[in-house]
Coordinates of N, CA and C and ligand atoms in Angstrom, one line a residue:
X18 N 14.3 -10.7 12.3 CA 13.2 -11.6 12.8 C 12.4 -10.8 13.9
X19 N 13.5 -10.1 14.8 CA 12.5 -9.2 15.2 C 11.5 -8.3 15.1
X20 N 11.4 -7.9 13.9 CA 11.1 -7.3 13.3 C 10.0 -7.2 12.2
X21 N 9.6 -8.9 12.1 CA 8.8 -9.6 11.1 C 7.8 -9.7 12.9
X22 N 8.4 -10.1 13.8 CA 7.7 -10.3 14.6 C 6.6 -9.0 15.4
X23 N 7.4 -8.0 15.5 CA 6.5 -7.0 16.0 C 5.3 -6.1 15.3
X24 N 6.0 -6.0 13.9 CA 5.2 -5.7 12.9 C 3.7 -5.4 12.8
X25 N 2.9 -5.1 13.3 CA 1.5 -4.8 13.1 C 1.1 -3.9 12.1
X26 N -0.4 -3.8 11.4 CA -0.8 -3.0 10.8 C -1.6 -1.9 12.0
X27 N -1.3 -0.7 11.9 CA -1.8 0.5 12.4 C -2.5 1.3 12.0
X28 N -4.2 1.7 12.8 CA -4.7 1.6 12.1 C -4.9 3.4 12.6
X29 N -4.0 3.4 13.9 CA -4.1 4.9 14.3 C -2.9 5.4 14.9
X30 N -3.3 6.3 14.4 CA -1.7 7.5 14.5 C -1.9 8.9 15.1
X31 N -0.6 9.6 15.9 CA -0.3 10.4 16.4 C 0.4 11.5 15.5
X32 N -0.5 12.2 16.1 CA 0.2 14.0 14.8 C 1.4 14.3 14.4
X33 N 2.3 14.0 15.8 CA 3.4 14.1 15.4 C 4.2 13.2 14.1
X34 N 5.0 14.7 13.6 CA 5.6 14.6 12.4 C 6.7 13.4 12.1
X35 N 7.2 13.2 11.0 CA 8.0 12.1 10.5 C 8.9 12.8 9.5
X36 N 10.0 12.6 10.1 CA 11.2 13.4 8.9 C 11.5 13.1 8.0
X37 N 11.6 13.8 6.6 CA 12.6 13.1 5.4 C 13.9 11.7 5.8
X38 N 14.5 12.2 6.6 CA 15.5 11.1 6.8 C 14.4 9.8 6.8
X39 N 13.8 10.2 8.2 CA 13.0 8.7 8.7 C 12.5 7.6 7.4
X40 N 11.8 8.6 6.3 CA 11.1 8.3 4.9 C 12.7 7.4 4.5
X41 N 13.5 8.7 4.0 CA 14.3 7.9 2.9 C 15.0 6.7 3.6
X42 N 14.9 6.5 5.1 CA 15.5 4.9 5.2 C 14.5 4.2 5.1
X43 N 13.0 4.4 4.8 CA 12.6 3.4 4.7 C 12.0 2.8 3.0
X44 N 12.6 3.8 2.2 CA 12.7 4.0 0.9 C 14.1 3.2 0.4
X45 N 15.5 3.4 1.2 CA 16.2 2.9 1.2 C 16.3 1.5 1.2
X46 N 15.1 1.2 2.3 CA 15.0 -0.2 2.5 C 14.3 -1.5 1.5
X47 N 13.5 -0.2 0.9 CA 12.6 -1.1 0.0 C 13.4 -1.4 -1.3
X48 N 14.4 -0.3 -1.6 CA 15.3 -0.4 -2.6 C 15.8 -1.1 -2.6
X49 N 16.2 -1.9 -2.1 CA 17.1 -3.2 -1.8 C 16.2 -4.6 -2.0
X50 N 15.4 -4.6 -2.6 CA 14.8 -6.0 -2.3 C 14.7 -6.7 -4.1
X51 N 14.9 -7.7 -3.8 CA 14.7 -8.1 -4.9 C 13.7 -8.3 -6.0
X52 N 13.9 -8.3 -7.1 CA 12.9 -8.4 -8.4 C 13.1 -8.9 -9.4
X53 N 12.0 -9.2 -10.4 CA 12.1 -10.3 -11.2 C 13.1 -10.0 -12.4
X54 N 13.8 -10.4 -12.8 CA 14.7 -9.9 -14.0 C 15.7 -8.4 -13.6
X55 N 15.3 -8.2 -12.1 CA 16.5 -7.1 -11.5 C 15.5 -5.9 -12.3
X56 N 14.4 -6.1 -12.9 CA 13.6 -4.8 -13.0 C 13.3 -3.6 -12.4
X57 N 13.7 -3.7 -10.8 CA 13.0 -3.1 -10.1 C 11.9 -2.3 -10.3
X58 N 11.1 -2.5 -10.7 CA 9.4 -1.9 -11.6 C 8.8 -1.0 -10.0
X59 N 9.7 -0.1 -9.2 CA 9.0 0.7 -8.6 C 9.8 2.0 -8.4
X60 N 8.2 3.3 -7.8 CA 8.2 4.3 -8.2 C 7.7 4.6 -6.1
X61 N 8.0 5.4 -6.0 CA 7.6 5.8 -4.4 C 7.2 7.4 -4.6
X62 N 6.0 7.8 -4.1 CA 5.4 9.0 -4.2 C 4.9 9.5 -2.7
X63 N 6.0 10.6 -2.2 CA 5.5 10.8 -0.6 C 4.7 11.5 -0.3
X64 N 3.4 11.8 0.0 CA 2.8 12.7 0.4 C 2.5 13.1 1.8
X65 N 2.5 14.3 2.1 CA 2.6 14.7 2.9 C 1.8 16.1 3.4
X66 N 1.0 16.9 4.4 CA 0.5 17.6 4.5 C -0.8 18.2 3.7
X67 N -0.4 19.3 3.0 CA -1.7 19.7 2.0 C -1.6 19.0 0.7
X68 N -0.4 18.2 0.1 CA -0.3 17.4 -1.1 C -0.9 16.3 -0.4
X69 N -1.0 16.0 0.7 CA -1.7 14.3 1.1 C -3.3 15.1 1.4
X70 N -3.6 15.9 2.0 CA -5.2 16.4 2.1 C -5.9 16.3 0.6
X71 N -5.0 17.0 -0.3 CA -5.8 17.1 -1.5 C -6.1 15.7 -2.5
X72 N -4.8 15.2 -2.3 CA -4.8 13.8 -2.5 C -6.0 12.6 -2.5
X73 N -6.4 12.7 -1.0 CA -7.4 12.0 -0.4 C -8.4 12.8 -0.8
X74 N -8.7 13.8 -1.0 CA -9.8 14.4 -1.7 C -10.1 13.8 -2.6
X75 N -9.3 13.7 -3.9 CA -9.5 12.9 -4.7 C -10.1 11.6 -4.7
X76 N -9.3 10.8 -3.5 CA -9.9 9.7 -3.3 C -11.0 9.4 -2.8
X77 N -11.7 10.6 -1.7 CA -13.1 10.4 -1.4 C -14.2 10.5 -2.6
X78 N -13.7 11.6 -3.6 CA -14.3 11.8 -4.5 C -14.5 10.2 -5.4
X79 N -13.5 9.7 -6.0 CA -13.4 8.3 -6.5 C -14.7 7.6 -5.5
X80 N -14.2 7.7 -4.0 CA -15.5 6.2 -3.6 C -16.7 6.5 -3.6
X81 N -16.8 7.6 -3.7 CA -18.5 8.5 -3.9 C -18.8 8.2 -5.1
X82 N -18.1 8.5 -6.2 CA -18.8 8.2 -7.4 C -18.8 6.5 -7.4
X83 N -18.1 5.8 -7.0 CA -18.3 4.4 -6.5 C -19.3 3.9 -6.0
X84 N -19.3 4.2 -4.9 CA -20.9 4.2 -4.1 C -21.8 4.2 -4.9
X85 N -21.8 5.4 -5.8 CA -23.3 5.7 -6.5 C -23.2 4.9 -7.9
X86 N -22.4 5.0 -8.5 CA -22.3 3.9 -9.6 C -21.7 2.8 -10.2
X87 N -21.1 2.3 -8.7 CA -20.3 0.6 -9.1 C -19.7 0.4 -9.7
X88 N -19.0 1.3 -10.9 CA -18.6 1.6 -12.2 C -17.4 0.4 -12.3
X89 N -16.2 0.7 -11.0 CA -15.2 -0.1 -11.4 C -15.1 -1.8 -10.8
X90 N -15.7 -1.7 -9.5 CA -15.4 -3.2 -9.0 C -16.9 -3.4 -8.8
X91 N -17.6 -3.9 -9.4 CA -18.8 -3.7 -8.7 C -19.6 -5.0 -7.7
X92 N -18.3 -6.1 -8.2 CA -18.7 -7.5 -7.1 C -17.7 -7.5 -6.1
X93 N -17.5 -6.0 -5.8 CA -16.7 -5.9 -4.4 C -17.2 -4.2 -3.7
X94 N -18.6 -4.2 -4.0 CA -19.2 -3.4 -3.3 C -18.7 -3.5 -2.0
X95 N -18.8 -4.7 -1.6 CA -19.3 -4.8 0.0 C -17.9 -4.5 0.8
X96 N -16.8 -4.3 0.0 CA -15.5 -4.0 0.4 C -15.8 -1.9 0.5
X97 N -16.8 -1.6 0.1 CA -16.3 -0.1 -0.1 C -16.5 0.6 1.1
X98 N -17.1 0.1 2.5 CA -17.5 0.8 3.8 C -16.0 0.6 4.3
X99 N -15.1 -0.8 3.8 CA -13.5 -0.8 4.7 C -12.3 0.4 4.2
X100 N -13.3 0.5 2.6 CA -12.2 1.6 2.1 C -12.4 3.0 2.3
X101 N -13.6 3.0 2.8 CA -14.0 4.9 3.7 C -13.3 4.5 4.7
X102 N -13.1 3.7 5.3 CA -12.2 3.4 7.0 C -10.6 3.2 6.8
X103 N -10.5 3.1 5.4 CA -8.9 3.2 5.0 C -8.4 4.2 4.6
X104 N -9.6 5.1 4.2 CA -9.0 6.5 4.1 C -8.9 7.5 5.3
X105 N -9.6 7.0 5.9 CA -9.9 7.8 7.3 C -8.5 7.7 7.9
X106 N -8.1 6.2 7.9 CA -6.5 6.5 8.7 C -5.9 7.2 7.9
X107 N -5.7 7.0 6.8 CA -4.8 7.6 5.8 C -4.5 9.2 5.8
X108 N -6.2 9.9 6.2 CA -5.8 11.1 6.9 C -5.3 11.1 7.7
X109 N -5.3 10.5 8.8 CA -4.8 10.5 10.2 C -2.9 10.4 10.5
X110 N -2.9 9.7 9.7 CA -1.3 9.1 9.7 C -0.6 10.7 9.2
X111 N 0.4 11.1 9.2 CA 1.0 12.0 8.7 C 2.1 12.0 7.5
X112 N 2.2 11.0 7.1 CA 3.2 10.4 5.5 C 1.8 9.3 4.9
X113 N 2.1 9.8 3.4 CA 1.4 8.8 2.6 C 2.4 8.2 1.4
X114 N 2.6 6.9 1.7 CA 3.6 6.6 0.3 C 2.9 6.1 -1.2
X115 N 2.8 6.4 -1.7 CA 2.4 6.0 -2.9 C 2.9 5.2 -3.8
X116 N 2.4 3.4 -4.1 CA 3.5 2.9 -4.9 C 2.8 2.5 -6.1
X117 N 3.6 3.3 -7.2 CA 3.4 2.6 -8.7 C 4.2 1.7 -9.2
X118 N 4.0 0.7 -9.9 CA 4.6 -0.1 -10.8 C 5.0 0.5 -11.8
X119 N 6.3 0.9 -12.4 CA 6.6 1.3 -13.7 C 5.9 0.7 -14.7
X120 N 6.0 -0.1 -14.7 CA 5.8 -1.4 -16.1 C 4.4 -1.8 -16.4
X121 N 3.5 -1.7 -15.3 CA 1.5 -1.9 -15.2 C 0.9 -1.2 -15.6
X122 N 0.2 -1.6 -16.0 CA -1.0 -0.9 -17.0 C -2.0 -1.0 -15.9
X123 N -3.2 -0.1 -16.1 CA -4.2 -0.4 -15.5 C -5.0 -1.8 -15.6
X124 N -5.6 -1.7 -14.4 CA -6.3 -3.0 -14.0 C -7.5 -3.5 -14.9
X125 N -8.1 -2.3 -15.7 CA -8.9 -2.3 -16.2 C -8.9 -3.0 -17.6
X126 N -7.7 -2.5 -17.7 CA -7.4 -3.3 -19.1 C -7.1 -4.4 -19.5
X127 N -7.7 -5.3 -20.6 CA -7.3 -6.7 -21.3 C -5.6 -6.7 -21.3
X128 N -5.0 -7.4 -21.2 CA -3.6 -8.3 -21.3 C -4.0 -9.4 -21.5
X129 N -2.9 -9.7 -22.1 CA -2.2 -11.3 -22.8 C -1.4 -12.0 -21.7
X130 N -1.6 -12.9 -21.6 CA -1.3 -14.1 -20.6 C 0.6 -13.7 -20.3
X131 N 1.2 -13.4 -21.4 CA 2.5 -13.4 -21.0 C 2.9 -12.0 -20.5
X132 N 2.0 -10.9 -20.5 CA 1.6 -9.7 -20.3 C 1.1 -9.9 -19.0
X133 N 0.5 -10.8 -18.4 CA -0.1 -11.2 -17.3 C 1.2 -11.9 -16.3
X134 N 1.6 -12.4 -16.9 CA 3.0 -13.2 -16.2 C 4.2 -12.0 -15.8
X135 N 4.6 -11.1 -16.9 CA 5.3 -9.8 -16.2 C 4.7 -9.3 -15.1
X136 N 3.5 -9.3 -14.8 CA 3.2 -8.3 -14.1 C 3.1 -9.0 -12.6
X137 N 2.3 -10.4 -12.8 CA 2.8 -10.9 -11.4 C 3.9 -10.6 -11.4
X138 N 5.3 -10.9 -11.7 CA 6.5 -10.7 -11.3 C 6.8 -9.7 -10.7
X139 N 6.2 -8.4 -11.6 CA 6.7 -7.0 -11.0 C 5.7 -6.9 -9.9
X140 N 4.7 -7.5 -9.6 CA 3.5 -7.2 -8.7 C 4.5 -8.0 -7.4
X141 N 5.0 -9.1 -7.6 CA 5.5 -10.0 -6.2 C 7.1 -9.0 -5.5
X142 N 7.3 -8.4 -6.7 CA 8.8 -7.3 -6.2 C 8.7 -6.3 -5.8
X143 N 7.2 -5.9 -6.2 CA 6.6 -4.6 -5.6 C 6.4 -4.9 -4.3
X144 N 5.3 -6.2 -3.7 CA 5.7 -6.5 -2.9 C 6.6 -6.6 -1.7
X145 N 7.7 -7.5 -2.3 CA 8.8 -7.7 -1.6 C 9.3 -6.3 -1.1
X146 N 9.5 -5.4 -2.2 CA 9.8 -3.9 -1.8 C 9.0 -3.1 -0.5
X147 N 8.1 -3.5 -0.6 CA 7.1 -2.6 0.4 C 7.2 -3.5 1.8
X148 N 7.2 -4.6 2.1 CA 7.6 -5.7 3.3 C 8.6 -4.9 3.9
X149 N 10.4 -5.2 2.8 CA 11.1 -4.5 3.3 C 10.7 -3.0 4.4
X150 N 10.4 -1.9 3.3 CA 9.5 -1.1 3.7 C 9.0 -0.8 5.2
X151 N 7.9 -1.3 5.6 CA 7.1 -2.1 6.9 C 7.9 -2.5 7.7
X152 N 9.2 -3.5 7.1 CA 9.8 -4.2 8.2 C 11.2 -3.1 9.1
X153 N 11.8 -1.9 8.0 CA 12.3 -1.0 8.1 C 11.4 0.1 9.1
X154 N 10.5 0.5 9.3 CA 9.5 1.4 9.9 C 9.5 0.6 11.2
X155 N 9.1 -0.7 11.5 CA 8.8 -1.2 12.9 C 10.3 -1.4 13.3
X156 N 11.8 -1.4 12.3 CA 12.6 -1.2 13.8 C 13.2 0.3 14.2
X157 N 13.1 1.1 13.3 CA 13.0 2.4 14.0 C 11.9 3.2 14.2
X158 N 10.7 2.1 14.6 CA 9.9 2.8 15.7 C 8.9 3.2 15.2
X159 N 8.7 3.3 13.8 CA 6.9 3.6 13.1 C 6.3 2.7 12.6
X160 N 5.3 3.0 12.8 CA 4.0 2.3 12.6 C 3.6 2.2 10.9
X161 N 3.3 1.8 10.5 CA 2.6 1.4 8.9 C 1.4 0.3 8.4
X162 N 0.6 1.3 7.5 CA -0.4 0.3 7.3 C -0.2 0.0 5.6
X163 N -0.1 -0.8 5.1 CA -0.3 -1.2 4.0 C -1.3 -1.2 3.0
X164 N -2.2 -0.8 2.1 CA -3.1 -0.4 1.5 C -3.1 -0.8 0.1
X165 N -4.4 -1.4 0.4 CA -5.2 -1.6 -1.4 C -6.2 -1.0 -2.0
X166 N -6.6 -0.6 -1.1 CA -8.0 -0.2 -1.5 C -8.1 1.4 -2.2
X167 N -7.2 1.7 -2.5 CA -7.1 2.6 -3.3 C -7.7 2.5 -4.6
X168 N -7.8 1.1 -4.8 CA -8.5 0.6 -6.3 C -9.9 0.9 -6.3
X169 N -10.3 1.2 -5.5 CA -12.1 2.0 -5.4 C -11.9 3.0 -6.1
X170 N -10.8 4.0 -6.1 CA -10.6 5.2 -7.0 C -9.4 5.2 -7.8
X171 N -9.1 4.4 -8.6 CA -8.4 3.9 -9.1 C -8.1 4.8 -10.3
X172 N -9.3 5.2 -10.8 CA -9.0 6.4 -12.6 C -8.4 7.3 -12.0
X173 N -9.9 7.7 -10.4 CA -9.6 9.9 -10.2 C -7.6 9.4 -9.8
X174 N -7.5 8.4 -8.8 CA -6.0 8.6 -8.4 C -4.8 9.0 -9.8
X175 N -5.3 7.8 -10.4 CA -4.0 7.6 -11.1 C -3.9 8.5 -12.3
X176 N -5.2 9.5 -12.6 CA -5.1 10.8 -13.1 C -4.7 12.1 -12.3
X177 N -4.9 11.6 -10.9 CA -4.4 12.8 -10.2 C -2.9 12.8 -10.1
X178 N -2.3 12.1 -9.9 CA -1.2 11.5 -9.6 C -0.1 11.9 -10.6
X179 N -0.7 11.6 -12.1 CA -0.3 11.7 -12.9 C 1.4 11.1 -13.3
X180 N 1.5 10.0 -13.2 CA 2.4 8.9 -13.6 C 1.8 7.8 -14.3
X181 N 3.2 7.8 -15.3 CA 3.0 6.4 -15.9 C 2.8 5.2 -15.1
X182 N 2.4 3.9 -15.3 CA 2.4 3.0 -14.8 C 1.1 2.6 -14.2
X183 N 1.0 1.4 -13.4 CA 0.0 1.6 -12.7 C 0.1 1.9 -11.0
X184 N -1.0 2.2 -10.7 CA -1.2 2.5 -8.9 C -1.5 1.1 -8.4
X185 N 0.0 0.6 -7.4 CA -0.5 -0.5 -6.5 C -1.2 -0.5 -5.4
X186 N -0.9 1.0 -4.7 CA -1.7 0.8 -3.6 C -0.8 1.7 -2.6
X187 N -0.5 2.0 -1.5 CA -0.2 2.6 -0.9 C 0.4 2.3 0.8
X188 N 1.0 3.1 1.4 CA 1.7 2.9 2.7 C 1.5 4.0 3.9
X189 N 0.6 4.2 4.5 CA 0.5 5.1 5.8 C 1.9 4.8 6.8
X190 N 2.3 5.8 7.0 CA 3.4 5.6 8.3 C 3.4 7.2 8.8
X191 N 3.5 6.9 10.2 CA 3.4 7.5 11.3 C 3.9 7.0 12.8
X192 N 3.8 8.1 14.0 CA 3.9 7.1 15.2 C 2.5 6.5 15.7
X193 N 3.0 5.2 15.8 CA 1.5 4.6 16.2 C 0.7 5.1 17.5
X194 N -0.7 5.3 17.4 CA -1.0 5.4 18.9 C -2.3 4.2 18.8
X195 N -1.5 3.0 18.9 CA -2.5 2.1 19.4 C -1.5 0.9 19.6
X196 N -1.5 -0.6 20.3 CA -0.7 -1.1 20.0 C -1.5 -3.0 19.9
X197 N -1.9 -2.7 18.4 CA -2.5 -4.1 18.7 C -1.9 -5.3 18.5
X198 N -3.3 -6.4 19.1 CA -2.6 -7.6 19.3 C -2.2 -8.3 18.1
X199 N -1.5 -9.3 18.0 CA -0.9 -9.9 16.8 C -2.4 -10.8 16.0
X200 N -2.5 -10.6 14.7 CA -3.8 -11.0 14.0 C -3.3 -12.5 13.7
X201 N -4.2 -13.1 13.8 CA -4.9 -14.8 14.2 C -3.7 -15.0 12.6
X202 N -2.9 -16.3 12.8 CA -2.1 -16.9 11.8 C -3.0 -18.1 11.2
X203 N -3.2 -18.6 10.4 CA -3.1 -20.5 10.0 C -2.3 -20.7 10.3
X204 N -2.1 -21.7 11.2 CA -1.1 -23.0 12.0 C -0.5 -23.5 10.8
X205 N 0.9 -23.5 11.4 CA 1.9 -23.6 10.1 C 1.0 -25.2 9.5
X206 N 1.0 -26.4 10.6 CA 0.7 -27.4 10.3 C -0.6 -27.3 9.1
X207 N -1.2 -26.3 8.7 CA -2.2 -26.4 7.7 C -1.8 -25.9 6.4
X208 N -0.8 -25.1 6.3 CA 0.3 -24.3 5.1 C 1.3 -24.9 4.6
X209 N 2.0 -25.5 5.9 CA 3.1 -26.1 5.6 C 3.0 -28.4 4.7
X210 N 3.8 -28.0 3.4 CA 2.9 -29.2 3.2 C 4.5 -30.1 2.8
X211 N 5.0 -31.2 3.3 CA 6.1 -31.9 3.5 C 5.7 -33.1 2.4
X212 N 6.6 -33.4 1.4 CA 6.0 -34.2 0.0 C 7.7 -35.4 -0.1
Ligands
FMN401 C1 -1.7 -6.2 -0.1 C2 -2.4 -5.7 1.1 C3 -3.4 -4.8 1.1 C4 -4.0 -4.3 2.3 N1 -4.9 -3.3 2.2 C5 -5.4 -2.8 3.3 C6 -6.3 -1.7 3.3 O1 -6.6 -1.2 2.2 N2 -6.9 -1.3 4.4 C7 -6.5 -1.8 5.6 O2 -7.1 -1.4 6.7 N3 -5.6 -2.8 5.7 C8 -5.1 -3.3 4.6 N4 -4.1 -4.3 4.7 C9 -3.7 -4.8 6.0 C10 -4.2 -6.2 6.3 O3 -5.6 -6.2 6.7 C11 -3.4 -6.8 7.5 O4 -2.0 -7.0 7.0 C12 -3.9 -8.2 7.9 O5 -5.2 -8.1 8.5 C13 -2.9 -8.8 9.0 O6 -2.7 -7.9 10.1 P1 -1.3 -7.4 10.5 O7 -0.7 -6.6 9.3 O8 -1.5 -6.6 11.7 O9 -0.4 -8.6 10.8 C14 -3.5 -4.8 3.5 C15 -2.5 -5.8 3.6 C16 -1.9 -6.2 2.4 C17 -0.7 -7.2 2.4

């Protein structure tokens, strides 16, 4: 609980480094979470240094050609100025996790409704996995931002990348250097519904 409580997304980080250990317990952590049919449909990709520069190279390249021809989201333009400000941390931070779904196909593609039903499933464990994750990082002390917006470059990644499955999105962790305030909730009394 502690731990759900301190939690913030960080959107800035300090140079200093992050050790293998630090990663694998928080890799450890996500291992453990549950999923739909015990599939565990995840893949963790750590980048780090000149594999994370070149990386994001790619990805700048992806929202440029975005910018200029709308190609893949194009009624979520107005999202692509937050996704140059998501990469910007993403350099900043010093670990980049990478998480694929074994089991997803690209986003681009037609599925069949029960094809659509797997994937929520594996999409809600993917989840769960990455929470863990987050919730593992804020009690030994790092910071993490959780990331979607990778889907602006969604082909150049997941051809750079080069794994099966699909690309869900990603995890900055570092030491934080900021410490913000906790972001505005809905009042349980509007979520919470008693029948
Ligand atoms: C699935 C998901 C995707 C997100 N993608 C991004 C992102 O690409 N860039 C970003 O700056 N924040 C991203 N966030 C962070 C949210 O903006 C943040 O969790 C939310 O504003 C609440 O703030 P908090 O995490 O500090 O409680 C994402 C969060 C989730 C759960």
């Amino acid at each position: 609980m502690d731990s759900i409580i301190e939690r913030r997304s960080i959107r800035k980080y300090k140079a200093q480094e992050i050790s293998k250990e630090q990663i694998t317990k928080l890799i450890e952590a996500a291992i453990k979470a549950p999923s739909a049919k015990n599939r565990q449909p995840w893949k963790y990709l750590i980048y780090s240094d000149k594999a994370k520069k070149q990386l994001l190279d790619v990805m700048e390249h992806g929202l440029d050609e975005e910018s200029e021809a709308h190609a893949l989201l194009p009624k979520s333009a107005g999202g692509l100025a937050d996704a140059y400000n998501t990469l910007r941390i993403m350099r900043e931070a010093p670990v980049l996790i990478i998480v694929i779904n074994t089991n997803g196909k690209s986003p681009f593609e037609d599925i069949e409704p029960d094809e659509r039903i797997a994937e929520i499933c594996d999409t809600l464990s993917l989840g769960a996995s990455i929470e863990n994750m987050l919730l593992k990082a804020t009690e030994i002390g790092l910071g993490t931002l959780w990331i979607a917006n990778t889907c602006f470059a969604y082909n150049d990644l997941i051809e750079y990348i080069g794994e099966e499955g699909q690309l869900v999105g990603a995890v900055s962790v570092g030491y934080a250097d900021e410490k913000p305030c906790e972001r505005p909730r809905h009042d349980i009394s509007d979520v919470m519904v008693w029948r």
